[in-house]
Structure formats: C-alpha cells, structure tokens
Amino acid sequence: MGRGGALGLMTGLMVLAGQAGAECSPDRVDLKGAGGAARFTVEIADRPDLQSKGLMFREKMSLSAGMLFVFPQPKHASFWMRNTLIPLDMIFLDQSGTVTQIHANAVPQDETAIDGGEDVAMVLEINGGLAERMGIAVGSTMRSPFVDQKTALWPCAAP
C-alpha cells in the first residue's frame, strides 16, 4: 500500500474511532493511544475450539477486521502461525484493556512460539503491519465489553 493509501486508511479508521460514543458492541473494539485511534470489527474466540482454529486457512481479511481471543482468566499466552496464511499483528492486552505487548507481522505458517507474556486477558489479531500504521503501541487502551469494566481504563458507558 502506498503512502497515500496508508494515510487514507489511518484517517478513515481514526475518524471512525473519533465518532464512537461511549457505547460498546461485542463485535467491535476501539483502541486509542498517543499515536492515534482505530476501530475494528472482530470475531470473538472465547472457547477452546474457536481459539485453536483462530484465523487459520484464511487467505485474506478486511483491513478493518480482526479476531479477539478472550480468556476466562488472565494467563501466560503463547501463539503460533500454523496453517495461518496471512501475516498478523498480535496485540496482547491485560484485564484493564491496556496493550502490554505487540508482535508485529507474524510470519504465515511459522510454528515458532510467539510469547505474549503473563497476565494476558485478551489477544487482538489484525492484519500484519496495521498496529504500527495505526499508532497502536504498548500502553494504548482498548474499549470493549470483554474488558473487565471494573478495571477498564476506557470503560463502556453505563446502561
């Protein structure tokens, strides 16, 4: 993607995030940080069968799409790219919705373990290279109903 295309994408996603009210939707995550803001429509992987398959065998994914892995309790998380055909950014988050680590451009079909560290409550997978282009960095925060609302740094609106 050329510089103009990346700038247009970043501007479009930032505008979407800027228009977001304090509402949350289970199929959407909003991220913000010093580098910018973004919104992604996500599939939820909150069961072992969904988590073990993840984004395997997909040949493409929309730039505004992703998959959110949600764990019942924070844990030490490790991922790999077996049977995954597209490069991914893996964004590791704690219970408060804070980005604790990012693994950029995971290599398709690589079976090397990608260590996300301890106390991982969620992992957001998006197209490779997007985290950097969108200004998503360690310390950015995510808003989602899957974030523990008691500790959320960017909580959903009260009903």
PDB file of C-alpha atoms in Angstrom:
ATOM      1  CA  MET A   1       0.000   0.000   0.000  1.00  0.00           C
ATOM      2  CA  GLY A   2       1.394   3.390  -0.933  1.00  0.00           C
ATOM      3  CA  ARG A   3       1.861   6.244   1.496  1.00  0.00           C
ATOM      4  CA  GLY A   4      -1.374   7.913   0.378  1.00  0.00           C
ATOM      5  CA  GLY A   5      -3.345   4.685   0.797  1.00  0.00           C
ATOM      6  CA  ALA A   6      -1.980   4.106   4.287  1.00  0.00           C
ATOM      7  CA  LEU A   7      -2.706   7.708   5.237  1.00  0.00           C
ATOM      8  CA  GLY A   8      -6.263   7.385   3.924  1.00  0.00           C
ATOM      9  CA  LEU A   9      -6.768   4.151   5.846  1.00  0.00           C
ATOM     10  CA  MET A  10      -5.392   5.681   9.025  1.00  0.00           C
ATOM     11  CA  THR A  11      -7.525   8.787   8.645  1.00  0.00           C
ATOM     12  CA  GLY A  12     -10.651   6.720   7.966  1.00  0.00           C
ATOM     13  CA  LEU A  13     -10.179   4.463  10.966  1.00  0.00           C
ATOM     14  CA  MET A  14      -9.289   7.418  13.206  1.00  0.00           C
ATOM     15  CA  VAL A  15     -12.471   9.205  12.124  1.00  0.00           C
ATOM     16  CA  LEU A  16     -14.494   6.095  12.935  1.00  0.00           C
ATOM     17  CA  ALA A  17     -12.951   5.900  16.374  1.00  0.00           C
ATOM     18  CA  GLY A  18     -13.498   9.611  16.915  1.00  0.00           C
ATOM     19  CA  GLN A  19     -17.197   9.247  16.130  1.00  0.00           C
ATOM     20  CA  ALA A  20     -17.624   6.463  18.645  1.00  0.00           C
ATOM     21  CA  GLY A  21     -19.726   7.315  21.623  1.00  0.00           C
ATOM     22  CA  ALA A  22     -19.151   5.548  24.892  1.00  0.00           C
ATOM     23  CA  GLU A  23     -21.231   2.579  23.751  1.00  0.00           C
ATOM     24  CA  CYS A  24     -19.678  -0.833  23.291  1.00  0.00           C
ATOM     25  CA  SER A  25     -20.573  -3.664  20.992  1.00  0.00           C
ATOM     26  CA  PRO A  26     -19.381  -7.261  21.327  1.00  0.00           C
ATOM     27  CA  ASP A  27     -18.356  -7.346  17.662  1.00  0.00           C
ATOM     28  CA  ARG A  28     -16.222  -4.198  17.805  1.00  0.00           C
ATOM     29  CA  VAL A  29     -13.120  -2.967  19.592  1.00  0.00           C
ATOM     30  CA  ASP A  30     -11.873   0.600  19.791  1.00  0.00           C
ATOM     31  CA  LEU A  31      -8.236   1.384  20.542  1.00  0.00           C
ATOM     32  CA  LYS A  32      -6.610   4.696  21.396  1.00  0.00           C
ATOM     33  CA  GLY A  33      -3.212   5.886  22.421  1.00  0.00           C
ATOM     34  CA  ALA A  34      -0.726   8.672  21.918  1.00  0.00           C
ATOM     35  CA  GLY A  35      -0.186   7.549  18.307  1.00  0.00           C
ATOM     36  CA  GLY A  36      -3.824   7.549  17.220  1.00  0.00           C
ATOM     37  CA  ALA A  37      -7.082   5.661  17.379  1.00  0.00           C
ATOM     38  CA  ALA A  38      -8.640   2.757  15.499  1.00  0.00           C
ATOM     39  CA  ARG A  39     -11.783   0.657  15.354  1.00  0.00           C
ATOM     40  CA  PHE A  40     -12.015  -2.956  14.243  1.00  0.00           C
ATOM     41  CA  THR A  41     -14.947  -5.262  13.659  1.00  0.00           C
ATOM     42  CA  VAL A  42     -13.987  -8.506  15.372  1.00  0.00           C
ATOM     43  CA  GLU A  43     -14.892 -12.140  15.564  1.00  0.00           C
ATOM     44  CA  ILE A  44     -14.771 -13.445  19.120  1.00  0.00           C
ATOM     45  CA  ALA A  45     -12.749 -16.540  20.019  1.00  0.00           C
ATOM     46  CA  ASP A  46     -13.827 -17.227  23.595  1.00  0.00           C
ATOM     47  CA  ARG A  47     -13.987 -21.028  23.522  1.00  0.00           C
ATOM     48  CA  PRO A  48     -11.111 -23.510  23.176  1.00  0.00           C
ATOM     49  CA  ASP A  49     -12.383 -24.803  19.809  1.00  0.00           C
ATOM     50  CA  LEU A  50     -12.534 -21.278  18.361  1.00  0.00           C
ATOM     51  CA  GLN A  51      -9.174 -20.346  19.872  1.00  0.00           C
ATOM     52  CA  SER A  52      -7.411 -23.403  18.472  1.00  0.00           C
ATOM     53  CA  LYS A  53      -8.597 -22.576  14.939  1.00  0.00           C
ATOM     54  CA  GLY A  54      -8.209 -18.798  15.129  1.00  0.00           C
ATOM     55  CA  LEU A  55      -7.630 -17.289  11.690  1.00  0.00           C
ATOM     56  CA  MET A  56      -6.235 -20.472  10.135  1.00  0.00           C
ATOM     57  CA  PHE A  57      -6.759 -21.118   6.428  1.00  0.00           C
ATOM     58  CA  ARG A  58      -7.985 -17.596   5.621  1.00  0.00           C
ATOM     59  CA  GLU A  59      -6.492 -16.107   2.506  1.00  0.00           C
ATOM     60  CA  LYS A  60      -7.442 -12.504   3.289  1.00  0.00           C
ATOM     61  CA  MET A  61      -9.062 -10.308   5.917  1.00  0.00           C
ATOM     62  CA  SER A  62     -10.574  -6.852   5.621  1.00  0.00           C
ATOM     63  CA  LEU A  63      -8.315  -4.052   6.893  1.00  0.00           C
ATOM     64  CA  SER A  64     -10.937  -3.094   9.480  1.00  0.00           C
ATOM     65  CA  ALA A  65     -11.422  -6.672  10.723  1.00  0.00           C
ATOM     66  CA  GLY A  66      -9.759  -8.842  13.335  1.00  0.00           C
ATOM     67  CA  MET A  67     -10.198 -11.614  15.849  1.00  0.00           C
ATOM     68  CA  LEU A  68     -10.349 -11.078  19.603  1.00  0.00           C
ATOM     69  CA  PHE A  69      -9.252 -14.009  21.756  1.00  0.00           C
ATOM     70  CA  VAL A  70     -10.847 -13.738  25.198  1.00  0.00           C
ATOM     71  CA  PHE A  71      -9.607 -15.916  28.063  1.00  0.00           C
ATOM     72  CA  PRO A  72     -11.776 -16.770  31.112  1.00  0.00           C
ATOM     73  CA  GLN A  73      -8.863 -15.782  33.396  1.00  0.00           C
ATOM     74  CA  PRO A  74      -5.635 -13.916  32.609  1.00  0.00           C
ATOM     75  CA  LYS A  75      -2.875 -16.356  31.730  1.00  0.00           C
ATOM     76  CA  HIS A  76       0.519 -16.818  30.147  1.00  0.00           C
ATOM     77  CA  ALA A  77      -0.295 -16.681  26.435  1.00  0.00           C
ATOM     78  CA  SER A  78       1.660 -18.189  23.578  1.00  0.00           C
ATOM     79  CA  PHE A  79       0.572 -18.321  19.923  1.00  0.00           C
ATOM     80  CA  TRP A  80       1.885 -19.691  16.644  1.00  0.00           C
ATOM     81  CA  MET A  81       1.016 -19.294  12.979  1.00  0.00           C
ATOM     82  CA  ARG A  82       0.433 -22.923  11.950  1.00  0.00           C
ATOM     83  CA  ASN A  83      -1.922 -23.000   8.936  1.00  0.00           C
ATOM     84  CA  THR A  84      -2.336 -19.216   9.089  1.00  0.00           C
ATOM     85  CA  LEU A  85      -1.929 -17.841   5.589  1.00  0.00           C
ATOM     86  CA  ILE A  86      -1.785 -14.079   6.191  1.00  0.00           C
ATOM     87  CA  PRO A  87       0.709 -12.042   8.253  1.00  0.00           C
ATOM     88  CA  LEU A  88      -0.794 -10.838  11.532  1.00  0.00           C
ATOM     89  CA  ASP A  89      -0.105  -8.346  14.273  1.00  0.00           C
ATOM     90  CA  MET A  90      -0.832  -9.905  17.668  1.00  0.00           C
ATOM     91  CA  ILE A  91      -1.808  -7.344  20.277  1.00  0.00           C
ATOM     92  CA  PHE A  92      -1.673  -8.694  23.835  1.00  0.00           C
ATOM     93  CA  LEU A  93      -3.865  -6.978  26.465  1.00  0.00           C
ATOM     94  CA  ASP A  94      -4.421  -7.182  30.194  1.00  0.00           C
ATOM     95  CA  GLN A  95      -7.767  -7.086  32.066  1.00  0.00           C
ATOM     96  CA  SER A  96      -7.851  -3.279  32.064  1.00  0.00           C
ATOM     97  CA  GLY A  97      -7.657  -3.220  28.259  1.00  0.00           C
ATOM     98  CA  THR A  98      -4.064  -1.989  28.210  1.00  0.00           C
ATOM     99  CA  VAL A  99      -1.786  -3.174  25.414  1.00  0.00           C
ATOM    100  CA  THR A 100       1.090  -4.960  27.130  1.00  0.00           C
ATOM    101  CA  GLN A 101       2.917  -6.315  24.086  1.00  0.00           C
ATOM    102  CA  ILE A 102       2.688  -6.366  20.292  1.00  0.00           C
ATOM    103  CA  HIS A 103       4.156  -8.975  17.991  1.00  0.00           C
ATOM    104  CA  ALA A 104       4.195  -7.339  14.556  1.00  0.00           C
ATOM    105  CA  ASN A 105       3.979  -9.166  11.237  1.00  0.00           C
ATOM    106  CA  ALA A 106       3.866 -12.736  12.479  1.00  0.00           C
ATOM    107  CA  VAL A 107       5.092 -14.912   9.620  1.00  0.00           C
ATOM    108  CA  PRO A 108       2.444 -17.077   7.930  1.00  0.00           C
ATOM    109  CA  GLN A 109       2.719 -20.800   8.711  1.00  0.00           C
ATOM    110  CA  ASP A 110       5.641 -20.307  11.131  1.00  0.00           C
ATOM    111  CA  GLU A 111       5.377 -22.727  14.057  1.00  0.00           C
ATOM    112  CA  THR A 112       7.763 -20.784  16.293  1.00  0.00           C
ATOM    113  CA  ALA A 113       6.058 -19.877  19.581  1.00  0.00           C
ATOM    114  CA  ILE A 114       5.133 -16.211  19.977  1.00  0.00           C
ATOM    115  CA  ASP A 115       5.261 -15.448  23.687  1.00  0.00           C
ATOM    116  CA  GLY A 116       2.748 -12.826  24.824  1.00  0.00           C
ATOM    117  CA  GLY A 117       3.851 -12.893  28.448  1.00  0.00           C
ATOM    118  CA  GLU A 118       1.992 -13.242  31.721  1.00  0.00           C
ATOM    119  CA  ASP A 119      -1.444 -11.919  32.745  1.00  0.00           C
ATOM    120  CA  VAL A 120      -2.824 -11.830  29.197  1.00  0.00           C
ATOM    121  CA  ALA A 121      -6.610 -11.461  29.276  1.00  0.00           C
ATOM    122  CA  MET A 122      -7.142 -10.922  25.539  1.00  0.00           C
ATOM    123  CA  VAL A 123      -5.283 -11.002  22.245  1.00  0.00           C
ATOM    124  CA  LEU A 124      -6.369  -8.985  19.227  1.00  0.00           C
ATOM    125  CA  GLU A 125      -5.169 -10.256  15.853  1.00  0.00           C
ATOM    126  CA  ILE A 126      -5.248  -7.804  12.954  1.00  0.00           C
ATOM    127  CA  ASN A 127      -3.580  -7.634   9.546  1.00  0.00           C
ATOM    128  CA  GLY A 128       0.199  -7.510   9.752  1.00  0.00           C
ATOM    129  CA  GLY A 129       1.691  -4.031   9.910  1.00  0.00           C
ATOM    130  CA  LEU A 130      -1.538  -2.269  10.870  1.00  0.00           C
ATOM    131  CA  ALA A 131      -0.673  -1.719  14.537  1.00  0.00           C
ATOM    132  CA  GLU A 132       2.297   0.455  13.653  1.00  0.00           C
ATOM    133  CA  ARG A 133       0.438   2.260  10.854  1.00  0.00           C
ATOM    134  CA  MET A 134      -2.482   2.982  13.182  1.00  0.00           C
ATOM    135  CA  GLY A 135      -0.315   4.162  16.076  1.00  0.00           C
ATOM    136  CA  ILE A 136      -1.283   1.221  18.302  1.00  0.00           C
ATOM    137  CA  ALA A 137       1.564   0.718  20.772  1.00  0.00           C
ATOM    138  CA  VAL A 138       2.314  -0.701  24.203  1.00  0.00           C
ATOM    139  CA  GLY A 139       0.267   1.399  26.626  1.00  0.00           C
ATOM    140  CA  SER A 140      -2.614   2.008  24.191  1.00  0.00           C
ATOM    141  CA  THR A 141      -6.033   1.167  25.615  1.00  0.00           C
ATOM    142  CA  MET A 142      -8.914  -0.854  24.224  1.00  0.00           C
ATOM    143  CA  ARG A 143     -12.630  -0.390  24.827  1.00  0.00           C
ATOM    144  CA  SER A 144     -14.779  -3.499  24.573  1.00  0.00           C
ATOM    145  CA  PRO A 145     -17.446  -5.225  26.660  1.00  0.00           C
ATOM    146  CA  PHE A 146     -14.884  -8.039  27.093  1.00  0.00           C
ATOM    147  CA  VAL A 147     -12.582  -5.758  29.084  1.00  0.00           C
ATOM    148  CA  ASP A 148     -13.157  -6.044  32.851  1.00  0.00           C
ATOM    149  CA  GLN A 149     -15.293  -2.920  33.334  1.00  0.00           C
ATOM    150  CA  LYS A 150     -14.209  -2.611  36.982  1.00  0.00           C
ATOM    151  CA  THR A 151     -10.590  -2.088  35.970  1.00  0.00           C
ATOM    152  CA  ALA A 152     -11.079  -0.726  32.430  1.00  0.00           C
ATOM    153  CA  LEU A 153      -9.037   2.348  31.635  1.00  0.00           C
ATOM    154  CA  TRP A 154     -11.558   3.137  28.861  1.00  0.00           C
ATOM    155  CA  PRO A 155     -14.854   1.683  30.101  1.00  0.00           C
ATOM    156  CA  CYS A 156     -18.078   1.198  28.208  1.00  0.00           C
ATOM    157  CA  ALA A 157     -20.934   3.547  29.011  1.00  0.00           C
ATOM    158  CA  ALA A 158     -23.153   2.611  31.917  1.00  0.00           C
ATOM    159  CA  PRO A 159     -26.533   1.272  30.721  1.00  0.00           C
TER     160      PRO A 159
END
